[in-house]
Amino acid sequence: MAEYSVLQRRRPAFDADAFEGAVADFEFARARVPFFRREGREQGPARIDGPADWARVPLTRRADYRADFPRGVLARGRTLGEPGTLVQGSGGVGDDRVATAVRAVLLAARRAVTLAAHPPLRDAILGGASGRSARYTAPECSGVECASPYTPMERRTLGDGTLVLPSTPDPLAAPDALLGRAADELRAHAPAWLEADATALAFLLRRLAAAGREAPPVGAIVLTYTPATRVARRRIAEHCGPAVVAEAVTMSEFGWLAVECPRGLTHLNNRSYFVEPLAGGGRPAAPGELAEMVVTSVGDRLSPHIRYRTGDLYRVWDEPCPCGSDLPLCRFEGRSGTLLTVPGRPAPIGARDVDRAVGDCPELDVYQVSQHREDEVRVEYVPNVKDTRALEDGLVERLRALLGERVRLTASAVRYLPAGPDGRLRPCVSDLPVRPLDQERPA
């Protein structure tokens, strides 16, 4: 345990109890899950006596779970038809897509631990009178194959009672009739809380307001799927009144990983999982260093995930938060294709920094910053004013201060910004991938 105490001082996300739980999940997987018993697969050390041994356990990826689902990644004797088992699909496309089987009770426990960082949100969700929830995002991100807008409500209701509201593959192109239907279903379902893509929800609220309709009341709104921009959050705050609004990081494979606290800072759940922010060569990241999050389940006896590469990039710190939560502070930076790499900057620029530069900008409805070459960045935006000269000059000035003078920065007003193939409009995209874990370890 002395070794663990040293690690807890050096690695802000390390938790000794979670580590012991991860080792137990690993031993269970080696004994009971076919994928981990496969002949020819690297097995790692025969015995785990500490973190040094753990570092030799092979990493796993989405492709491993996708190729072997379900038989190869379920524990021997388990089936998808067992009561309380949910099958969830990820919101990605191509190699990012994966299906996961998980116990509903385990998801609920993980969510409760994460919510401890935001007591008002926890009370609204766990203490809501109806106990029901709703989800609003593109069908590709909804977690159900039946999320067509033309299916009845009962076919879009998940096993845990969550209603998936009707949407289209591009929520920002949804017709007004469908938006009205989503609002009507939300009002009829009367959920305690709504889980939504911030940009899609802001668009829905704009169209409702334009039609003279009020937003259906909900106790809490959890913003997830894509980073919530200040532009979107301003619109949501304007129309959703007293609702508790906070951003969370969730994954179909695990459920809730992190949540915003009442101070607006994000806290990582390092109790329900063993989390490893890893940088170049697989080394543990220093506090504040950009790293890929590797996650191991704790207590999963259905389909344990062992040293699973999420593909998500974080920074984790060891400072205490003024809110009083003892969950470590972190910042979710997105995925490898959502950070900007520009000349003269020692580290990539994340969507959070870009959004801070853009600001809440009342003259804007939505924006996207894109990079196709290292020295070229473009910002496209949908304005809600006719004269965009002052708006555009301000955007360019603030982004120039962030990106530096060695980047060719262009800006243009557009009438519409299309979502990506997965139905999400990310505020920041780049063709220059950032993969800190795949970089070589410094000499």
GROMACS .gro file of C-alpha atoms in nm:
model
  443
    1MET     CA    1   0.000   0.000   0.000
    2ALA     CA    2   0.299   0.230   0.049
    3GLU     CA    3   0.366   0.206  -0.324
    4TYR     CA    4   0.006   0.311  -0.389
    5SER     CA    5   0.034   0.619  -0.168
    6VAL     CA    6   0.332   0.737  -0.370
    7LEU     CA    7   0.138   0.683  -0.692
    8GLN     CA    8  -0.158   0.878  -0.559
    9ARG     CA    9   0.071   1.174  -0.506
   10ARG     CA   10   0.230   1.145  -0.851
   11ARG     CA   11  -0.075   1.048  -1.057
   12PRO     CA   12  -0.384   1.257  -0.985
   13ALA     CA   13  -0.626   0.997  -1.124
   14PHE     CA   14  -0.482   0.694  -0.940
   15ASP     CA   15  -0.714   0.532  -0.685
   16ALA     CA   16  -0.591   0.228  -0.491
   17ASP     CA   17  -0.934   0.068  -0.447
   18ALA     CA   18  -1.016   0.110  -0.816
   19PHE     CA   19  -0.679  -0.046  -0.903
   20GLU     CA   20  -0.754  -0.353  -0.692
   21GLY     CA   21  -1.096  -0.377  -0.857
   22ALA     CA   22  -0.940  -0.353  -1.203
   23VAL     CA   23  -0.698  -0.634  -1.122
   24ALA     CA   24  -0.995  -0.847  -1.012
   25ASP     CA   25  -1.176  -0.774  -1.340
   26PHE     CA   26  -0.862  -0.867  -1.532
   27GLU     CA   27  -0.827  -1.199  -1.350
   28PHE     CA   28  -1.197  -1.269  -1.408
   29ALA     CA   29  -1.163  -1.188  -1.779
   30ARG     CA   30  -0.864  -1.420  -1.819
   31ALA     CA   31  -1.059  -1.700  -1.655
   32ARG     CA   32  -1.406  -1.650  -1.803
   33VAL     CA   33  -1.406  -1.435  -2.120
   34PRO     CA   34  -1.312  -1.613  -2.447
   35PHE     CA   35  -1.136  -1.313  -2.605
   36PHE     CA   36  -0.888  -1.293  -2.318
   37ARG     CA   37  -0.826  -1.669  -2.325
   38ARG     CA   38  -0.763  -1.692  -2.698
   39GLU     CA   39  -0.458  -1.891  -2.797
   40GLY     CA   40  -0.187  -1.671  -2.941
   41ARG     CA   41  -0.308  -1.354  -2.772
   42GLU     CA   42  -0.053  -1.181  -2.553
   43GLN     CA   43  -0.168  -1.246  -2.197
   44GLY     CA   44   0.048  -1.011  -1.993
   45PRO     CA   45   0.212  -1.108  -1.663
   46ALA     CA   46   0.090  -1.424  -1.490
   47ARG     CA   47   0.050  -1.234  -1.164
   48ILE     CA   48  -0.028  -0.869  -1.090
   49ASP     CA   49   0.153  -0.756  -0.776
   50GLY     CA   50   0.146  -0.383  -0.845
   51PRO     CA   51   0.122  -0.106  -1.104
   52ALA     CA   52   0.452  -0.207  -1.266
   53ASP     CA   53   0.302  -0.546  -1.354
   54TRP     CA   54  -0.021  -0.380  -1.461
   55ALA     CA   55   0.164  -0.168  -1.718
   56ARG     CA   56   0.253  -0.493  -1.899
   57VAL     CA   57  -0.112  -0.590  -1.949
   58PRO     CA   58  -0.192  -0.543  -2.321
   59LEU     CA   59  -0.415  -0.254  -2.420
   60THR     CA   60  -0.747  -0.331  -2.590
   61ARG     CA   61  -0.937  -0.136  -2.855
   62ARG     CA   62  -1.284  -0.098  -2.998
   63ALA     CA   63  -1.190  -0.334  -3.280
   64ASP     CA   64  -1.127  -0.615  -3.030
   65TYR     CA   65  -1.476  -0.587  -2.884
   66ARG     CA   66  -1.644  -0.525  -3.218
   67ALA     CA   67  -1.492  -0.831  -3.387
   68ASP     CA   68  -1.580  -1.068  -3.103
   69PHE     CA   69  -1.923  -0.932  -3.001
   70PRO     CA   70  -2.116  -1.086  -2.843
   71ARG     CA   71  -1.989  -1.438  -2.783
   72GLY     CA   72  -1.621  -1.360  -2.753
   73VAL     CA   73  -1.653  -1.069  -2.508
   74LEU     CA   74  -1.928  -1.201  -2.278
   75ALA     CA   75  -1.830  -1.403  -1.973
   76ARG     CA   76  -1.880  -1.776  -2.017
   77GLY     CA   77  -2.241  -1.870  -1.945
   78ARG     CA   78  -2.376  -1.515  -1.989
   79THR     CA   79  -2.620  -1.408  -2.261
   80LEU     CA   80  -2.765  -1.084  -2.395
   81GLY     CA   81  -3.114  -1.195  -2.296
   82GLU     CA   82  -3.056  -1.192  -1.922
   83PRO     CA   83  -3.282  -0.953  -1.724
   84GLY     CA   84  -3.130  -0.611  -1.665
   85THR     CA   85  -2.888  -0.637  -1.958
   86LEU     CA   86  -2.866  -0.342  -2.196
   87VAL     CA   87  -2.707  -0.356  -2.541
   88GLN     CA   88  -2.578  -0.014  -2.641
   89GLY     CA   89  -2.426   0.106  -2.966
   90SER     CA   90  -2.164   0.378  -2.983
   91GLY     CA   91  -2.223   0.697  -3.179
   92GLY     CA   92  -1.927   0.662  -3.411
   93VAL     CA   93  -1.901   0.545  -3.769
   94GLY     CA   94  -1.672   0.290  -3.930
   95ASP     CA   95  -1.394   0.182  -3.695
   96ASP     CA   96  -1.540   0.392  -3.414
   97ARG     CA   97  -1.860   0.189  -3.394
   98VAL     CA   98  -1.894  -0.077  -3.126
   99ALA     CA   99  -2.175  -0.254  -2.944
  100THR     CA  100  -2.154  -0.313  -2.570
  101ALA     CA  101  -2.350  -0.529  -2.327
  102VAL     CA  102  -2.373  -0.389  -1.975
  103ARG     CA  103  -2.587  -0.432  -1.666
  104ALA     CA  104  -2.833  -0.148  -1.606
  105VAL     CA  105  -2.763  -0.161  -1.232
  106LEU     CA  106  -2.390  -0.112  -1.296
  107LEU     CA  107  -2.456   0.189  -1.520
  108ALA     CA  108  -2.678   0.340  -1.250
  109ALA     CA  109  -2.411   0.292  -0.984
  110ARG     CA  110  -2.143   0.454  -1.203
  111ARG     CA  111  -2.371   0.748  -1.275
  112ALA     CA  112  -2.443   0.798  -0.905
  113VAL     CA  113  -2.072   0.811  -0.820
  114THR     CA  114  -2.005   1.061  -1.099
  115LEU     CA  115  -2.301   1.278  -0.997
  116ALA     CA  116  -2.154   1.325  -0.650
  117ALA     CA  117  -1.949   1.608  -0.803
  118HIS     CA  118  -2.269   1.805  -0.881
  119PRO     CA  119  -2.520   1.774  -0.592
  120PRO     CA  120  -2.796   1.988  -0.753
  121LEU     CA  121  -2.780   1.778  -1.071
  122ARG     CA  122  -2.769   1.457  -0.866
  123ASP     CA  123  -3.079   1.560  -0.672
  124ALA     CA  124  -3.267   1.656  -0.990
  125ILE     CA  125  -3.183   1.326  -1.162
  126LEU     CA  126  -3.197   1.077  -0.877
  127GLY     CA  127  -3.473   1.255  -0.687
  128GLY     CA  128  -3.690   1.351  -0.983
  129ALA     CA  129  -4.058   1.278  -0.926
  130SER     CA  130  -4.107   1.081  -1.248
  131GLY     CA  131  -3.772   0.903  -1.249
  132ARG     CA  132  -3.789   0.905  -1.629
  133SER     CA  133  -3.537   1.045  -1.873
  134ALA     CA  134  -3.533   1.142  -2.240
  135ARG     CA  135  -3.258   1.165  -2.500
  136TYR     CA  136  -3.220   1.406  -2.791
  137THR     CA  137  -2.944   1.358  -3.045
  138ALA     CA  138  -2.889   1.217  -3.394
  139PRO     CA  139  -3.009   0.857  -3.446
  140GLU     CA  140  -2.648   0.742  -3.493
  141CYS     CA  141  -2.569   0.857  -3.138
  142SER     CA  142  -2.890   0.747  -2.970
  143GLY     CA  143  -2.779   0.397  -2.874
  144VAL     CA  144  -3.075   0.225  -3.042
  145GLU     CA  145  -3.122   0.095  -3.393
  146CYS     CA  146  -3.492   0.188  -3.389
  147ALA     CA  147  -3.431   0.561  -3.355
  148SER     CA  148  -3.598   0.644  -3.684
  149PRO     CA  149  -3.825   0.946  -3.642
  150TYR     CA  150  -4.106   0.747  -3.799
  151THR     CA  151  -4.120   0.474  -3.535
  152PRO     CA  152  -4.372   0.497  -3.248
  153MET     CA  153  -4.265   0.613  -2.902
  154GLU     CA  154  -4.276   0.265  -2.751
  155ARG     CA  155  -4.016   0.140  -3.000
  156ARG     CA  156  -3.792   0.433  -2.912
  157THR     CA  157  -3.813   0.368  -2.538
  158LEU     CA  158  -3.510   0.189  -2.393
  159GLY     CA  159  -3.512  -0.084  -2.133
  160ASP     CA  160  -3.443   0.166  -1.856
  161GLY     CA  161  -3.741   0.382  -1.956
  162THR     CA  162  -3.544   0.645  -2.150
  163LEU     CA  163  -3.741   0.790  -2.440
  164VAL     CA  164  -3.530   0.859  -2.749
  165LEU     CA  165  -3.689   1.164  -2.910
  166PRO     CA  166  -3.736   1.167  -3.288
  167SER     CA  167  -3.454   1.322  -3.486
  168THR     CA  168  -3.281   1.302  -3.823
  169PRO     CA  169  -2.928   1.202  -3.927
  170ASP     CA  170  -2.852   1.575  -3.930
  171PRO     CA  171  -3.047   1.735  -3.641
  172LEU     CA  172  -2.972   2.085  -3.773
  173ALA     CA  173  -3.163   2.002  -4.091
  174ALA     CA  174  -3.471   1.860  -3.916
  175PRO     CA  175  -3.802   1.997  -4.051
  176ASP     CA  176  -4.017   2.207  -3.820
  177ALA     CA  177  -4.287   1.938  -3.807
  178LEU     CA  178  -4.040   1.687  -3.666
  179LEU     CA  179  -3.902   1.939  -3.418
  180GLY     CA  180  -4.256   2.007  -3.301
  181ARG     CA  181  -4.315   1.635  -3.260
  182ALA     CA  182  -4.002   1.602  -3.050
  183ALA     CA  183  -4.123   1.884  -2.826
  184ASP     CA  184  -4.469   1.728  -2.796
  185GLU     CA  185  -4.324   1.390  -2.700
  186LEU     CA  186  -4.094   1.551  -2.445
  187ARG     CA  187  -4.388   1.729  -2.284
  188ALA     CA  188  -4.599   1.411  -2.280
  189HIS     CA  189  -4.318   1.194  -2.140
  190ALA     CA  190  -4.248   1.452  -1.865
  191PRO     CA  191  -3.899   1.324  -1.780
  192ALA     CA  192  -3.709   1.426  -1.470
  193TRP     CA  193  -3.411   1.500  -1.693
  194LEU     CA  194  -3.307   1.529  -2.055
  195GLU     CA  195  -2.979   1.407  -2.206
  196ALA     CA  196  -2.899   1.602  -2.521
  197ASP     CA  197  -2.644   1.717  -2.773
  198ALA     CA  198  -2.609   2.087  -2.690
  199THR     CA  199  -2.598   2.213  -3.049
  200ALA     CA  200  -2.897   2.001  -3.155
  201LEU     CA  201  -3.097   2.111  -2.850
  202ALA     CA  202  -3.014   2.478  -2.907
  203PHE     CA  203  -3.138   2.445  -3.267
  204LEU     CA  204  -3.462   2.283  -3.147
  205LEU     CA  205  -3.516   2.565  -2.897
  206ARG     CA  206  -3.450   2.833  -3.161
  207ARG     CA  207  -3.707   2.682  -3.396
  208LEU     CA  208  -3.964   2.645  -3.118
  209ALA     CA  209  -3.916   3.010  -3.022
  210ALA     CA  210  -3.952   3.117  -3.386
  211ALA     CA  211  -4.286   2.933  -3.394
  212GLY     CA  212  -4.399   3.103  -3.074
  213ARG     CA  213  -4.379   2.783  -2.867
  214GLU     CA  214  -4.232   2.745  -2.520
  215ALA     CA  215  -3.978   2.477  -2.435
  216PRO     CA  216  -4.122   2.177  -2.246
  217PRO     CA  217  -4.020   2.191  -1.879
  218VAL     CA  218  -3.757   1.949  -1.744
  219GLY     CA  219  -3.582   1.942  -1.409
  220ALA     CA  220  -3.232   1.893  -1.544
  221ILE     CA  221  -3.046   1.890  -1.875
  222VAL     CA  222  -2.727   1.690  -1.925
  223LEU     CA  223  -2.523   1.806  -2.224
  224THR     CA  224  -2.313   1.531  -2.380
  225TYR     CA  225  -2.219   1.366  -2.715
  226THR     CA  226  -2.022   1.674  -2.832
  227PRO     CA  227  -1.855   1.961  -2.644
  228ALA     CA  228  -2.118   2.216  -2.544
  229THR     CA  229  -2.032   2.556  -2.689
  230ARG     CA  230  -2.103   2.880  -2.507
  231VAL     CA  231  -2.325   2.981  -2.796
  232ALA     CA  232  -2.543   2.672  -2.745
  233ARG     CA  233  -2.542   2.702  -2.366
  234ARG     CA  234  -2.658   3.063  -2.387
  235ARG     CA  235  -2.957   2.959  -2.597
  236ILE     CA  236  -3.041   2.672  -2.362
  237ALA     CA  237  -3.020   2.899  -2.058
  238GLU     CA  238  -3.251   3.153  -2.225
  239HIS     CA  239  -3.527   2.901  -2.293
  240CYS     CA  240  -3.502   2.640  -2.018
  241GLY     CA  241  -3.545   2.865  -1.715
  242PRO     CA  242  -3.482   2.696  -1.380
  243ALA     CA  243  -3.353   2.364  -1.518
  244VAL     CA  244  -3.019   2.248  -1.375
  245VAL     CA  245  -2.782   2.236  -1.673
  246ALA     CA  246  -2.443   2.064  -1.670
  247GLU     CA  247  -2.211   1.895  -1.914
  248ALA     CA  248  -2.109   1.531  -1.877
  249VAL     CA  249  -1.874   1.293  -2.056
  250THR     CA  250  -2.044   0.963  -2.127
  251MET     CA  251  -1.955   0.655  -2.331
  252SER     CA  252  -2.181   0.375  -2.448
  253GLU     CA  253  -1.916   0.128  -2.326
  254PHE     CA  254  -1.911   0.258  -1.969
  255GLY     CA  255  -2.178   0.517  -1.901
  256TRP     CA  256  -2.083   0.830  -1.707
  257LEU     CA  257  -1.710   0.909  -1.688
  258ALA     CA  258  -1.701   1.276  -1.587
  259VAL     CA  259  -1.932   1.563  -1.502
  260GLU     CA  260  -1.918   1.938  -1.461
  261CYS     CA  261  -1.947   2.063  -1.102
  262PRO     CA  262  -2.145   2.374  -0.993
  263ARG     CA  263  -1.825   2.580  -1.037
  264GLY     CA  264  -1.810   2.486  -1.404
  265LEU     CA  265  -1.507   2.257  -1.367
  266THR     CA  266  -1.507   1.893  -1.474
  267HIS     CA  267  -1.446   1.599  -1.241
  268LEU     CA  268  -1.336   1.250  -1.347
  269ASN     CA  269  -1.492   0.941  -1.192
  270ASN     CA  270  -1.186   0.743  -1.081
  271ARG     CA  271  -1.381   0.520  -0.839
  272SER     CA  272  -1.614   0.322  -1.067
  273TYR     CA  273  -1.327   0.253  -1.307
  274PHE     CA  274  -0.951   0.238  -1.300
  275VAL     CA  275  -0.855   0.528  -1.525
  276GLU     CA  276  -0.512   0.579  -1.678
  277PRO     CA  277  -0.429   0.903  -1.862
  278LEU     CA  278  -0.142   0.777  -2.079
  279ALA     CA  279   0.098   0.981  -2.291
  280GLY     CA  280   0.387   0.891  -2.524
  281GLY     CA  281   0.502   0.531  -2.509
  282GLY     CA  282   0.228   0.440  -2.264
  283ARG     CA  283   0.374   0.631  -1.972
  284PRO     CA  284   0.144   0.789  -1.711
  285ALA     CA  285   0.079   1.152  -1.803
  286ALA     CA  286   0.200   1.432  -1.581
  287PRO     CA  287  -0.063   1.660  -1.425
  288GLY     CA  288  -0.211   1.880  -1.697
  289GLU     CA  289  -0.044   1.689  -1.982
  290LEU     CA  290  -0.253   1.592  -2.285
  291ALA     CA  291  -0.319   1.218  -2.268
  292GLU     CA  292  -0.545   0.945  -2.401
  293MET     CA  293  -0.774   0.798  -2.137
  294VAL     CA  294  -0.741   0.423  -2.090
  295VAL     CA  295  -1.020   0.270  -1.880
  296THR     CA  296  -1.063  -0.062  -1.701
  297SER     CA  297  -1.400  -0.164  -1.562
  298VAL     CA  298  -1.447  -0.244  -1.194
  299GLY     CA  299  -1.700  -0.508  -1.089
  300ASP     CA  300  -1.819  -0.600  -1.439
  301ARG     CA  301  -1.893  -0.972  -1.449
  302LEU     CA  302  -2.077  -0.960  -1.781
  303SER     CA  303  -1.832  -0.805  -2.030
  304PRO     CA  304  -1.530  -0.656  -1.853
  305HIS     CA  305  -1.319  -0.400  -2.037
  306ILE     CA  306  -0.947  -0.425  -1.966
  307ARG     CA  307  -0.709  -0.134  -2.035
  308TYR     CA  308  -0.949  -0.010  -2.301
  309ARG     CA  309  -0.828   0.268  -2.527
  310THR     CA  310  -1.117   0.513  -2.539
  311GLY     CA  311  -0.961   0.736  -2.806
  312ASP     CA  312  -1.066   1.033  -2.592
  313LEU     CA  313  -0.812   1.296  -2.490
  314TYR     CA  314  -0.799   1.455  -2.146
  315ARG     CA  315  -0.589   1.661  -1.914
  316VAL     CA  316  -0.603   1.565  -1.545
  317TRP     CA  317  -0.481   1.776  -1.253
  318ASP     CA  318  -0.404   1.715  -0.887
  319GLU     CA  319  -0.528   2.046  -0.744
  320PRO     CA  320  -0.839   2.048  -0.523
  321CYS     CA  321  -1.156   2.208  -0.659
  322PRO     CA  322  -1.330   2.493  -0.475
  323CYS     CA  323  -1.654   2.293  -0.502
  324GLY     CA  324  -1.524   2.044  -0.246
  325SER     CA  325  -1.552   1.728  -0.458
  326ASP     CA  326  -1.268   1.481  -0.409
  327LEU     CA  327  -1.298   1.344  -0.763
  328PRO     CA  328  -0.996   1.464  -0.965
  329LEU     CA  329  -1.022   1.768  -1.188
  330CYS     CA  330  -0.996   1.707  -1.559
  331ARG     CA  331  -1.068   1.864  -1.893
  332PHE     CA  332  -1.211   1.659  -2.176
  333GLU     CA  333  -1.037   1.776  -2.494
  334GLY     CA  334  -1.224   1.559  -2.744
  335ARG     CA  335  -1.082   1.304  -2.987
  336SER     CA  336  -0.775   1.304  -3.208
  337GLY     CA  337  -0.951   1.482  -3.495
  338THR     CA  338  -1.091   1.766  -3.285
  339LEU     CA  339  -0.772   1.947  -3.181
  340LEU     CA  340  -0.578   2.204  -3.383
  341THR     CA  341  -0.203   2.170  -3.439
  342VAL     CA  342  -0.058   2.507  -3.538
  343PRO     CA  343   0.297   2.635  -3.596
  344GLY     CA  344   0.460   2.800  -3.300
  345ARG     CA  345   0.240   2.635  -3.040
  346PRO     CA  346   0.406   2.365  -2.825
  347ALA     CA  347   0.079   2.181  -2.761
  348PRO     CA  348  -0.238   2.120  -2.961
  349ILE     CA  349  -0.528   2.360  -2.914
  350GLY     CA  350  -0.850   2.197  -2.798
  351ALA     CA  351  -1.213   2.281  -2.865
  352ARG     CA  352  -1.246   2.431  -2.516
  353ASP     CA  353  -0.978   2.691  -2.589
  354VAL     CA  354  -1.134   2.767  -2.926
  355ASP     CA  355  -1.476   2.807  -2.768
  356ARG     CA  356  -1.339   3.038  -2.500
  357ALA     CA  357  -1.202   3.259  -2.778
  358VAL     CA  358  -1.532   3.259  -2.969
  359GLY     CA  359  -1.736   3.336  -2.655
  360ASP     CA  360  -2.114   3.320  -2.617
  361CYS     CA  361  -2.158   3.567  -2.907
  362PRO     CA  362  -2.532   3.655  -2.914
  363GLU     CA  363  -2.505   3.730  -3.288
  364LEU     CA  364  -2.413   3.365  -3.359
  365ASP     CA  365  -2.633   3.057  -3.384
  366VAL     CA  366  -2.361   2.798  -3.450
  367TYR     CA  367  -2.000   2.783  -3.569
  368GLN     CA  368  -1.727   2.539  -3.670
  369VAL     CA  369  -1.351   2.588  -3.680
  370SER     CA  370  -1.175   2.350  -3.921
  371GLN     CA  371  -0.815   2.276  -4.015
  372HIS     CA  372  -0.697   2.099  -4.329
  373ARG     CA  373  -0.333   2.210  -4.323
  374GLU     CA  374  -0.107   2.304  -4.036
  375ASP     CA  375  -0.088   2.668  -4.143
  376GLU     CA  376  -0.454   2.711  -4.248
  377VAL     CA  377  -0.759   2.740  -4.023
  378ARG     CA  378  -1.110   2.832  -4.129
  379VAL     CA  379  -1.406   2.944  -3.920
  380GLU     CA  380  -1.758   2.916  -4.063
  381TYR     CA  381  -2.053   3.052  -3.873
  382VAL     CA  382  -2.429   3.092  -3.899
  383PRO     CA  383  -2.519   3.449  -3.793
  384ASN     CA  384  -2.855   3.577  -3.676
  385VAL     CA  385  -2.783   3.938  -3.781
  386LYS     CA  386  -2.778   4.086  -4.131
  387ASP     CA  387  -2.465   4.295  -4.096
  388THR     CA  388  -2.187   4.053  -4.000
  389ARG     CA  389  -1.886   4.282  -4.037
  390ALA     CA  390  -1.838   4.359  -3.668
  391LEU     CA  391  -1.916   3.999  -3.572
  392GLU     CA  392  -1.663   3.857  -3.816
  393ASP     CA  393  -1.393   4.108  -3.727
  394GLY     CA  394  -1.432   4.018  -3.360
  395LEU     CA  395  -1.418   3.645  -3.428
  396VAL     CA  396  -1.103   3.677  -3.636
  397GLU     CA  397  -0.935   3.901  -3.380
  398ARG     CA  398  -1.001   3.664  -3.089
  399LEU     CA  399  -0.906   3.352  -3.280
  400ARG     CA  400  -0.594   3.522  -3.414
  401ALA     CA  401  -0.484   3.590  -3.056
  402LEU     CA  402  -0.527   3.219  -2.981
  403LEU     CA  403  -0.374   3.071  -3.297
  404GLY     CA  404  -0.087   3.313  -3.355
  405GLU     CA  405   0.036   3.498  -3.660
  406ARG     CA  406   0.178   3.198  -3.848
  407VAL     CA  407  -0.165   3.064  -3.940
  408ARG     CA  408  -0.372   3.179  -4.237
  409LEU     CA  409  -0.711   3.238  -4.076
  410THR     CA  410  -1.025   3.287  -4.287
  411ALA     CA  411  -1.384   3.341  -4.179
  412SER     CA  412  -1.714   3.324  -4.365
  413ALA     CA  413  -2.082   3.346  -4.285
  414VAL     CA  414  -2.293   3.053  -4.409
  415ARG     CA  415  -2.662   2.969  -4.394
  416TYR     CA  416  -2.611   2.611  -4.278
  417LEU     CA  417  -2.339   2.389  -4.131
  418PRO     CA  418  -2.378   2.015  -4.201
  419ALA     CA  419  -2.328   1.753  -3.932
  420GLY     CA  420  -2.065   1.483  -3.973
  421PRO     CA  421  -2.141   1.124  -4.079
  422ASP     CA  422  -2.227   1.038  -3.719
  423GLY     CA  423  -2.486   1.314  -3.695
  424ARG     CA  424  -2.274   1.541  -3.477
  425LEU     CA  425  -2.161   1.895  -3.555
  426ARG     CA  426  -1.834   1.933  -3.370
  427PRO     CA  427  -1.722   2.290  -3.300
  428CYS     CA  428  -1.362   2.207  -3.386
  429VAL     CA  429  -1.234   1.956  -3.644
  430SER     CA  430  -0.893   1.886  -3.793
  431ASP     CA  431  -0.745   1.660  -4.058
  432LEU     CA  432  -0.422   1.645  -3.855
  433PRO     CA  433  -0.475   1.374  -3.592
  434VAL     CA  434  -0.335   1.412  -3.241
  435ARG     CA  435  -0.251   1.080  -3.074
  436PRO     CA  436  -0.032   1.135  -2.768
  437LEU     CA  437  -0.036   0.768  -2.662
  438ASP     CA  438   0.103   0.656  -2.999
  439GLN     CA  439   0.399   0.891  -2.981
  440GLU     CA  440   0.734   0.746  -2.883
  441ARG     CA  441   0.844   0.776  -2.524
  442PRO     CA  442   1.092   1.064  -2.484
  443ALA     CA  443   1.452   0.951  -2.460
   0.00000   0.00000   0.00000
